Coordinates of C-alpha atoms in Angstrom, one line a residue:
Chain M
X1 CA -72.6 25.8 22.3
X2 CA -73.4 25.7 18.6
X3 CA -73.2 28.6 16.1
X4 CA -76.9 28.9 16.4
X5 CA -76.7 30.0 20.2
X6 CA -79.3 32.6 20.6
X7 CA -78.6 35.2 22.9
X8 CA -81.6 37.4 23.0
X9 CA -82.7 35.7 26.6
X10 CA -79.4 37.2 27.9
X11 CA -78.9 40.9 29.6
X12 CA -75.4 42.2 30.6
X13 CA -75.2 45.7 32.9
X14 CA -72.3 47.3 31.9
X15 CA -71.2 50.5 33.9
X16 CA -71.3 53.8 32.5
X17 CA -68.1 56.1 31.4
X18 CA -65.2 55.1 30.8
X19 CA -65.9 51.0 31.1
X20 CA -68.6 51.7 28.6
X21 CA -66.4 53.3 26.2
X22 CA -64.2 50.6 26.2
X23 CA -66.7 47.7 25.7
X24 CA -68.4 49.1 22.7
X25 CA -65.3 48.0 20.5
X26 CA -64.9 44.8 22.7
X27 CA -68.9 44.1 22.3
X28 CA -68.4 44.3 18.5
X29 CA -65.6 42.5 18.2
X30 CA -66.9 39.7 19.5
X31 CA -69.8 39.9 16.9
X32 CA -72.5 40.5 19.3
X33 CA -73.7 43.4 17.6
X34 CA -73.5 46.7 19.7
X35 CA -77.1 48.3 18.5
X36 CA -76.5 52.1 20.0
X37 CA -75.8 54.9 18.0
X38 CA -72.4 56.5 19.0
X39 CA -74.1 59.9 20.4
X40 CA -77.1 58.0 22.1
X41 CA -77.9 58.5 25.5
X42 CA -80.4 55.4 25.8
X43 CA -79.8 53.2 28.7
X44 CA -81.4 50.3 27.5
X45 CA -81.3 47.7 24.6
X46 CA -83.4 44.6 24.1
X47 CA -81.3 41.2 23.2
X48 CA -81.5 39.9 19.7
X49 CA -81.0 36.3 18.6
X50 CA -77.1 37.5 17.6
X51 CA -76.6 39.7 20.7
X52 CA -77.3 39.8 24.5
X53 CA -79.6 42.9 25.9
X54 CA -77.8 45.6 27.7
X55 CA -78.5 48.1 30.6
X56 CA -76.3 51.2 30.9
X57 CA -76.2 51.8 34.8
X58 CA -74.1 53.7 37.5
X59 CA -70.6 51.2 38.6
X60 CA -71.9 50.6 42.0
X61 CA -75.8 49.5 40.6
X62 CA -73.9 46.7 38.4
X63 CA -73.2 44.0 41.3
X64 CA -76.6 44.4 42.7
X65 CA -78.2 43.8 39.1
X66 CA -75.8 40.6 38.6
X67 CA -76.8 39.5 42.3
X68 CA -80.5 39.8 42.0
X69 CA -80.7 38.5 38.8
X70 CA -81.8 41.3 36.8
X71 CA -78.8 40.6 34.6
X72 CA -77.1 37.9 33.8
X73 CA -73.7 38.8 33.4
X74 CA -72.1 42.6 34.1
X75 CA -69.2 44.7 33.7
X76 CA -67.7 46.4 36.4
X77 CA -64.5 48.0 37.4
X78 CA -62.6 45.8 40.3
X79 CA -62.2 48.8 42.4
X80 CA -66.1 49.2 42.8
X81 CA -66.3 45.4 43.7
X82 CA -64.0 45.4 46.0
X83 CA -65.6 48.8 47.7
X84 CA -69.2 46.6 47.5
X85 CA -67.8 43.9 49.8
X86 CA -69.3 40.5 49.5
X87 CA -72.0 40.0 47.2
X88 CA -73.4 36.6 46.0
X89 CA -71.8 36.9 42.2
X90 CA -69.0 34.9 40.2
X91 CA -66.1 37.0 38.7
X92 CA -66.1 35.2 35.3
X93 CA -63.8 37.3 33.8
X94 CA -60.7 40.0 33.8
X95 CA -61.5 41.8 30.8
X96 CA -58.0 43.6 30.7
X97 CA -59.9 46.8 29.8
X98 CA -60.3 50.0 31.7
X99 CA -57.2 49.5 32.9
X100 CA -56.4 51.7 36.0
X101 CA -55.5 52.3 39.9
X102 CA -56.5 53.4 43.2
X103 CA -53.7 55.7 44.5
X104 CA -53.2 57.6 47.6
X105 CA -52.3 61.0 46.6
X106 CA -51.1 64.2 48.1
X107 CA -50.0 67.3 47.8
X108 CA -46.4 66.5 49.2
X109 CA -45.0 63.5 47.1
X110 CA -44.0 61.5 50.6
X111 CA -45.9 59.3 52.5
X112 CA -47.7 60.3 56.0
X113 CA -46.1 60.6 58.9
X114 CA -48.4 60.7 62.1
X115 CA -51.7 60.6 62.2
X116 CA -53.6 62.7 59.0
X117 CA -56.8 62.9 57.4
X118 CA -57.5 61.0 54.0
X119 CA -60.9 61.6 51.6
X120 CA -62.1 59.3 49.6
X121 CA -65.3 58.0 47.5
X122 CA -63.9 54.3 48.9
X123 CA -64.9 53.9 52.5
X124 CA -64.0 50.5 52.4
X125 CA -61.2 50.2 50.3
X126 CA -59.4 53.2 52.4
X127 CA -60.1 51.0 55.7
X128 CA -58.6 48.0 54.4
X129 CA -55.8 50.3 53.1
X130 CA -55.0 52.2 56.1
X131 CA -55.2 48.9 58.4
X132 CA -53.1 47.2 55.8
X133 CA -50.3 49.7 56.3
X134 CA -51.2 50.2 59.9
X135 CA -51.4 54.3 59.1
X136 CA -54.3 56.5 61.5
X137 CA -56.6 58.5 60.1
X138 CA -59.3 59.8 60.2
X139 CA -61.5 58.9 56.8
X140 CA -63.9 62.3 54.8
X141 CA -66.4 60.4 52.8
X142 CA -66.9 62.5 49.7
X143 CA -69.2 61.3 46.8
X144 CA -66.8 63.0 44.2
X145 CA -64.1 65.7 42.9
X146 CA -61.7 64.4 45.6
X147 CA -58.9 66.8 43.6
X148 CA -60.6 69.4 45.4
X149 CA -60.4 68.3 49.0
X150 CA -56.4 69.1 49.4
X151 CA -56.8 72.4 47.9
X152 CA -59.5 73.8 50.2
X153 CA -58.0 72.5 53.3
X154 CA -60.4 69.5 54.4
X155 CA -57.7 67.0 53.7
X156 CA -53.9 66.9 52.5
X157 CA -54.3 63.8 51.2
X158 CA -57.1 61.5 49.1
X159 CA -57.6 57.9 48.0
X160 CA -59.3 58.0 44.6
X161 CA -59.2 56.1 41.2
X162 CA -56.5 57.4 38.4
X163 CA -56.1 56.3 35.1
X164 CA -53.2 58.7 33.4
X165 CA -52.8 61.0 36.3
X166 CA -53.5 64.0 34.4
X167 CA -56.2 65.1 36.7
X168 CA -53.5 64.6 39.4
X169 CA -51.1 67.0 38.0
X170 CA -53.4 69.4 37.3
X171 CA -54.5 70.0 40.7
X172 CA -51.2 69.8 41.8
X173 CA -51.0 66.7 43.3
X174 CA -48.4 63.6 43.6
X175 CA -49.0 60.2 43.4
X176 CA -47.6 58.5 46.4
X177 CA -48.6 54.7 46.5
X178 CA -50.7 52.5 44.6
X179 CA -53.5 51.0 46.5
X180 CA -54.9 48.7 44.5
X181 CA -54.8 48.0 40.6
X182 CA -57.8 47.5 38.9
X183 CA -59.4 46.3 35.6
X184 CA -62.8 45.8 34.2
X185 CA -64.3 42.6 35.5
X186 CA -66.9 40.4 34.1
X187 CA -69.6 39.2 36.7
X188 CA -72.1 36.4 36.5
X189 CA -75.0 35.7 38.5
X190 CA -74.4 32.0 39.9
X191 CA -78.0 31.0 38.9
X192 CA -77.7 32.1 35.4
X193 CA -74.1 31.2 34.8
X194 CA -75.0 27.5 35.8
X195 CA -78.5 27.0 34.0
X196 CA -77.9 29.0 30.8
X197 CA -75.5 27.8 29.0
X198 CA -75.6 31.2 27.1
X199 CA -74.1 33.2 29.7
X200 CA -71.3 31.0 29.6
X201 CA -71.0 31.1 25.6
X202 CA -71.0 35.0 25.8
X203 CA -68.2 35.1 28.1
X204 CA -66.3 33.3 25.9
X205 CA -66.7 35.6 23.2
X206 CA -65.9 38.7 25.5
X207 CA -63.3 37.0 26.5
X208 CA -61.3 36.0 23.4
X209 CA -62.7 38.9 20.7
X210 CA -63.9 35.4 18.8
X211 CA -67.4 36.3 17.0
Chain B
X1 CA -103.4 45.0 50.0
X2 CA -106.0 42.4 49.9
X3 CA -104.0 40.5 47.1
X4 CA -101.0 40.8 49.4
X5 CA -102.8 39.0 52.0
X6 CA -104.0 36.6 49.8
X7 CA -100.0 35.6 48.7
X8 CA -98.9 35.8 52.4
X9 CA -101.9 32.9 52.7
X10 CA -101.0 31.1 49.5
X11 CA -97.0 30.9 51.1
X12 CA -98.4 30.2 54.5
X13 CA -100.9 27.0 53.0
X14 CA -98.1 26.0 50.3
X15 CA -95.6 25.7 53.3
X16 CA -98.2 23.4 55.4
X17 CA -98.2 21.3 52.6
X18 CA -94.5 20.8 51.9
X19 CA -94.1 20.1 55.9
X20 CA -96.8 17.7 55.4
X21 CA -95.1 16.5 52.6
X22 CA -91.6 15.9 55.0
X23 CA -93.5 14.4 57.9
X24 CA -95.0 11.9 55.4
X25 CA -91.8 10.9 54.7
X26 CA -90.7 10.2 58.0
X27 CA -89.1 13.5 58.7
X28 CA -89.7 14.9 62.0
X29 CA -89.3 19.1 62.8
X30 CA -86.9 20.6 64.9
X31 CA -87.3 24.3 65.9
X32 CA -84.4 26.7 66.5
X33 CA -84.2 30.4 67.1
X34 CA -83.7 32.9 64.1
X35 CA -81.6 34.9 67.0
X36 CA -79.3 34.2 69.3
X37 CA -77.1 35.8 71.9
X38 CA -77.0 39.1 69.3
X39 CA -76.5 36.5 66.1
X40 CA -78.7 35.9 63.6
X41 CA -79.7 32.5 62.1
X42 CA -77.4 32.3 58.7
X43 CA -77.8 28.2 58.3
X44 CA -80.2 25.8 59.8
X45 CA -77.5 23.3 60.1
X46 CA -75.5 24.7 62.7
X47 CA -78.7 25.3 64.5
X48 CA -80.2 22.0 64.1
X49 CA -76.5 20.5 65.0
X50 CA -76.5 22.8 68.4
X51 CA -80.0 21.5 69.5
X52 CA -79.1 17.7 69.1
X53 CA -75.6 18.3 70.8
X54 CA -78.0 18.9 73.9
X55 CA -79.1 15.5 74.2
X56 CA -77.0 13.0 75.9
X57 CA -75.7 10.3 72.7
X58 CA -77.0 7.1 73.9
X59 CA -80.5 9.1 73.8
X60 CA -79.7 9.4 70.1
X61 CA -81.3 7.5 67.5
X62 CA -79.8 7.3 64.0
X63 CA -80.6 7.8 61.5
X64 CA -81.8 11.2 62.3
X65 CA -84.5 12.8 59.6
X66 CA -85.2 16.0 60.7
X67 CA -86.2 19.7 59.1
X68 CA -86.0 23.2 60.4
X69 CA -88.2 26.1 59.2
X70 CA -87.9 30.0 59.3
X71 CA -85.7 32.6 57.8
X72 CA -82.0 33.0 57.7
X73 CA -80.3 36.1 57.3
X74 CA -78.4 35.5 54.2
X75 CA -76.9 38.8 51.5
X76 CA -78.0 41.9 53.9
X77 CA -81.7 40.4 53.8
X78 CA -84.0 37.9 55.6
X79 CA -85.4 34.6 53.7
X80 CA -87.9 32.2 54.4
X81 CA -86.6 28.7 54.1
X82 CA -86.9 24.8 54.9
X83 CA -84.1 23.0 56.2
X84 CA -83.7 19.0 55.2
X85 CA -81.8 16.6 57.1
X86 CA -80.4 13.5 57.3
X87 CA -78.2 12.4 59.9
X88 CA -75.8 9.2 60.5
X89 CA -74.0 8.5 63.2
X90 CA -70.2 7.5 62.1
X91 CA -70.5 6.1 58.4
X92 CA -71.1 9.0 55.6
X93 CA -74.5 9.0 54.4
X94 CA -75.3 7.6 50.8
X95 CA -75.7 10.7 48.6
X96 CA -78.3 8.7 46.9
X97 CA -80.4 9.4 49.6
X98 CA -81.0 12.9 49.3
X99 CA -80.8 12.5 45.7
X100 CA -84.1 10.1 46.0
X101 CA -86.0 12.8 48.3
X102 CA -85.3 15.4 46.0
X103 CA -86.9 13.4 43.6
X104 CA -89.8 12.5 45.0
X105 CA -90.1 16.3 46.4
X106 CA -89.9 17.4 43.1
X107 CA -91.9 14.9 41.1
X108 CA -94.9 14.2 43.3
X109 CA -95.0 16.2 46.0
X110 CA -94.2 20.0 44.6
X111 CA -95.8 19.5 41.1
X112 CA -92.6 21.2 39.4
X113 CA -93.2 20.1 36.2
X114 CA -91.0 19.9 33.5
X115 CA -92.0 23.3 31.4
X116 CA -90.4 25.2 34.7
X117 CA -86.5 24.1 32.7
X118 CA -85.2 23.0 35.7
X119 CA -81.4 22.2 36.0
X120 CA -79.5 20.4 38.7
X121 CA -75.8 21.3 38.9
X122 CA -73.8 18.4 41.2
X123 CA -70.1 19.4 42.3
X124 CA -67.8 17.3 44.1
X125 CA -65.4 18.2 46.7
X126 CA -63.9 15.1 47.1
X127 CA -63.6 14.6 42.7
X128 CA -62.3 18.5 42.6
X129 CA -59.5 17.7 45.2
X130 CA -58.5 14.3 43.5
X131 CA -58.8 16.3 40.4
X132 CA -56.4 19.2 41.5
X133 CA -53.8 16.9 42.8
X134 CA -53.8 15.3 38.8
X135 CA -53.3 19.0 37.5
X136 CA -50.0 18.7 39.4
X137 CA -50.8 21.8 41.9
X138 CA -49.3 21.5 45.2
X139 CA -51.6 21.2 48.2
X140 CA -51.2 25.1 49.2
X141 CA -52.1 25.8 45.6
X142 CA -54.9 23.1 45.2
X143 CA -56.2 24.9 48.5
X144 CA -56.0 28.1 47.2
X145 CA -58.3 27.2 43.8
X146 CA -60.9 25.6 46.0
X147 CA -61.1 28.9 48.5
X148 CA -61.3 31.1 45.0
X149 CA -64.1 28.8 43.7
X150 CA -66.1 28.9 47.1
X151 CA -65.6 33.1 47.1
X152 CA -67.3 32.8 43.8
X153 CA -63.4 34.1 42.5
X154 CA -64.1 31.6 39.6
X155 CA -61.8 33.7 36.8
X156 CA -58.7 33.3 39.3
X157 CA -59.6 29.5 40.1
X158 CA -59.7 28.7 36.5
X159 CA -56.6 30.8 36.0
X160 CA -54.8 29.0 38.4
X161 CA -55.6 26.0 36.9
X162 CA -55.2 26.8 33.3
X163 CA -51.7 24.7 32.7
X164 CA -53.3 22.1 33.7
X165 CA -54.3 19.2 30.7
X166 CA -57.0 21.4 28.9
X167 CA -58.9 18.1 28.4
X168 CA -60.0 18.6 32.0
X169 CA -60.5 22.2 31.8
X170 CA -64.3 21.9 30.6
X171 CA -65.4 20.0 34.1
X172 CA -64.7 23.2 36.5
X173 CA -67.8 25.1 34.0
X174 CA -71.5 23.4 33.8
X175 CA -71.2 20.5 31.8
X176 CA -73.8 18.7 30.5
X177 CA -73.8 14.9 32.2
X178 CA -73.1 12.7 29.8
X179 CA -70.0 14.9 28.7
X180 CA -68.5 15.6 32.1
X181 CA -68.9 12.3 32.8
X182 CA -67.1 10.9 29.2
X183 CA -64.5 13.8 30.1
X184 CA -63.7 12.2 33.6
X185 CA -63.8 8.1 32.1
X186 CA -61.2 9.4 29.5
X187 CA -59.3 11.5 32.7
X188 CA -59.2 8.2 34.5
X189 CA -57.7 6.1 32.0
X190 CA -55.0 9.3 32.0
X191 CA -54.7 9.7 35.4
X192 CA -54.6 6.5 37.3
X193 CA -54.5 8.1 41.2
X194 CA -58.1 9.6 40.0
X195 CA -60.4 7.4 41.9
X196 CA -63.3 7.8 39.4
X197 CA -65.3 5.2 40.3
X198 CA -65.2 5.8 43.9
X199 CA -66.5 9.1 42.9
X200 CA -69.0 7.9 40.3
X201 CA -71.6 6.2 42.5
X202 CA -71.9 9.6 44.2
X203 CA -72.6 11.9 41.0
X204 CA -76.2 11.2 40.0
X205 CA -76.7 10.7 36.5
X206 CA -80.7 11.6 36.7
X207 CA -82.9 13.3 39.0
X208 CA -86.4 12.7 37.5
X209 CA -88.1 14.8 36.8
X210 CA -85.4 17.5 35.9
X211 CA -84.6 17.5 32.6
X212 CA -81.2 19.1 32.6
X213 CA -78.4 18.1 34.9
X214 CA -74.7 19.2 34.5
X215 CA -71.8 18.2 36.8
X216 CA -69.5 21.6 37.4
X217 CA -66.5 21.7 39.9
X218 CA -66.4 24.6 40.8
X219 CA -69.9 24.2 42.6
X220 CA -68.2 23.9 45.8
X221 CA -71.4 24.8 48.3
X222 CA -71.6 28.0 50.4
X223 CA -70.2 26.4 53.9
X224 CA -66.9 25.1 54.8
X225 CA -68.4 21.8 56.3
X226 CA -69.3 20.4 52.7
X227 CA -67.4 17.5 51.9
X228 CA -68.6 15.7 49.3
X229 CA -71.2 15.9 47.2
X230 CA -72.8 19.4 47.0
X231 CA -75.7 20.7 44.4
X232 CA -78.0 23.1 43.6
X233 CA -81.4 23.5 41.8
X234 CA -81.7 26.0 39.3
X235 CA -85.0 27.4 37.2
X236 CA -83.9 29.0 34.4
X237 CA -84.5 32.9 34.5
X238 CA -84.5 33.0 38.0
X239 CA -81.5 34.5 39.6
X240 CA -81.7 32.4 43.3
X241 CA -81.3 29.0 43.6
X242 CA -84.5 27.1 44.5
X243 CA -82.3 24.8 46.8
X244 CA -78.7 24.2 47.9
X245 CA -77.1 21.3 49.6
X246 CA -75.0 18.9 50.3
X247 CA -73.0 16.3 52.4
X248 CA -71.6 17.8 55.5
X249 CA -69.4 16.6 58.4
X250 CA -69.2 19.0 61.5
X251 CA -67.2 18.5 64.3
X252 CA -69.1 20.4 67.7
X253 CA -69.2 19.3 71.5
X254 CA -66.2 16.7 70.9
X255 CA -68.2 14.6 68.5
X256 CA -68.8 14.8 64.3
X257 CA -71.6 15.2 62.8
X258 CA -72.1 13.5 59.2
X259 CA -75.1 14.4 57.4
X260 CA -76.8 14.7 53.8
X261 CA -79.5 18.0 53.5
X262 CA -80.7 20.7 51.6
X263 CA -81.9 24.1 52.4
X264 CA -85.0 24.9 49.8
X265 CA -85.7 29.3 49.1
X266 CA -89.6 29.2 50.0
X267 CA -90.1 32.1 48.0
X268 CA -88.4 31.0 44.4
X269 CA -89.4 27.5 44.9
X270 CA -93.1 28.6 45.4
X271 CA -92.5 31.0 42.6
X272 CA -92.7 28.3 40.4
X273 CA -95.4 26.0 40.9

């Protein structure tokens, strides 16, 4: 690709949070021009001829994007790719950002013994878990503030993404095993990745900070 | 909902044709069931494959043209698609000659014109093995690159891959032809155990009328029965491909199957005429 790549026919989904916060810096030091004011809460930017277009969406909405085509590239924690299950993308990328792990966490620091009850946001990263260590239980599917669960009685233990711990301690809960680790992963949509030679270019840059 | 009917008829006339088109050409239609015994059609091959097992094989008679219509279930979600085939009966088929259909399908019979940015993107299974071997993997780990390819795990598949001569790096990422194909001369002279020019006759250089075609080996086709040749027709902006394919041997009923076809998307390749 020459210096004079344009990128304004490119559009990257990035997930929101914590992946987002991360990018930004990534984004600008690869000299793609992050064009969002620090406070704004717009979800959408259009591609210029130095930068790609980006769309500020939910974790789980960033695969489906990529695999439809309404982005070309995206960025995504592995943990959420792995709970989407096959879906017709390429993983292009680790990004070595948003570094963190899936932990199964109770509030006794040992492991289960006997059957027990686990919740979790990941229905199917807790199956392949539990299979994998050939434990039974019986799975709660909650949406969110797993900490909770433990402390009112509906499970003693959860499965759920940790990145210091802190909110682990603070509900008064031990980390017992890593599930899985996971980073932010850049995804590529196989028809764009192979007929825009763009796409490619950008990761690249992401890749290696080089503007 | 009268402009809805009026697409469904567009699709339903534009399909007519393309049939029309493939009997033309000397292909001949095969139907088989989009369900069966609680499965759902995910491939036409198979199906087409199952349905000539069931004649006896002195009845026969090879080279077998032949196309399937209908949906497959493929990513959650039903498609509409048309099936190409052609089948030999021991020798592998010339990849040439699915490379001329396309051609023709594309140039005279489709009206895809030029302005659509069209790129075809070749891979080679047999060239990506050879290729692996040079990079000094084992065959466990040469195995293991090809599976992370196909499961579109393309980071890990370069990373396994990345002490390998960088000069070769470049041909597992779309690569403009005439720079893959410098790329793997210059390999050659490097690696002698490359068999390049075995390889060469089977990578097309042109598909008129596309104007862009790259070479990329990491393109390793969507079904474990590939084994050569595979590709894929892209329009740029669109996020499907308008067709896959490849070369194929199957082994089913105590015989193998060796064939050459495609499977074109009816909706994104109508999308574009």
């Amino acid at each position: 690709m020459s210096a004079r790549t344009r990128f304004d026919d490119v559009r990257i989904a990035i997930a929101k949070g914590r992946i987002l916060e991360q990018v930004i810096p990534r984004w600008r030091s690869a000299g793609l021009g992050w064009p969002l004011a620090p406070a704004s809460r717009q979800l959408w930017f259009k591609g210029t001829r130095e930068g790609p277009g980006g769309l500020i969406v939910r974790g789980p909405d960033v695969p489906v994007l990529v695999a439809r085509g309404a982005a070309d590239l995206g960025i995504v924690g592995a943990d959420l790719l792995e709970e989407q299950g096959p879906i017709d993308v390429l993983e292009v990328a680790d990004l070595d950002l948003a570094i963190c792990r899936v932990v199964l966490a109770g509030v006794r620091p040992e492991l289960p013994d006997g059957p027990f009850v686990v919740a979790s946001k990941y229905r199917r990263i807790t199956e392949g878990y539990l299979a994998r260590r050939h434990f039974q239980a019986d799975i709660v599917r909650l949406s969110g503030s797993l900490e909770l669960a433990p402390l009112i009685g509906l499970a003693p233990y959860i499965i759920d993404i940790v990145e210091t711990g802190e909110t682990l301690r603070q509900h008064r809960l031990n980390e017992i095993e890593i599930v899985m680790r996971s980073h932010a992963r850049l995804i590529a949509n196989p028809a764009h990745w192979r007929s825009k030679p763009e796409v490619v270019a950008i990761r690249d840059r992401l890749v290696h900070h080089l503007a | 909902m009268r402009s809805w009917l009026r697409e469904e008829s567009e699709q339903i006339r534009q399909t007519s044709a393309l049939i029309g088109d493939l009997a033309g050409l000397g292909f001949a239609p095969i139907t088989t069931s989009p369900t069966r015994d609680s499965e759902v059609r995910r491939d036409h091959t198979l199906a087409i494959i199952e349905r000539l097992a069931s004649w006896s094989p002195s009845a026969l008679d090879f080279p077998i043209k032949i196309f399937s219509s209908g949906p497959i279930f493929e990513r959650g979600r039903w498609a509409e698609s048309l099936d190409v085939e052609v089948l030999e009966d021991e020798a592998l088929p010339s990849a040439a000659l699915i490379f001329d259909l396309l051609s023709e399908l594309i140039s005279e019979r489709s009206q895809l014109t030029r302005s659509d940015n069209l790129v075809f993107v070749v891979g080679h299974l047999g060239l990506l093995r050879d290729l692996l071997g040079q990079c000094g993997l084992s065959a466990a780990a040469a195995a293991a690159v090809e599976t992370a390819f196909a499961h579109g795990y393309w980071a890990r598949g370069e990373q396994m891959i990345s002490g390998a001569d960088a000069a070769l790096l470049p041909l597992f990422r779309p690569s403009p032809v005439e720079f893959a194909e410098a790329a793997l001369a210059d390999s050659a002279r490097r690696y002698p155990q490359l068999r390049w020019e075995a390889w060469q006759s089977e990578l097309p250089r042109q598909l008129q009328p596309v104007p862009s075609l790259s070479w990329d080996l990491s393109l390793t086709g969507s079904w474990p029965y590939y084994s050569g040749p595979v590709f894929a027709l892209y329009a740029r902006g669109q996020g499907d491909a308008l067709l896959k394919g490849g070369r194929f041997s199957v082994h089913y009923q105590d015989r193998d199957w060796h064939g050459v076809g495609f499977t074109i998307s009816l909706p994104q390749w109508f999308e574009r005429r």
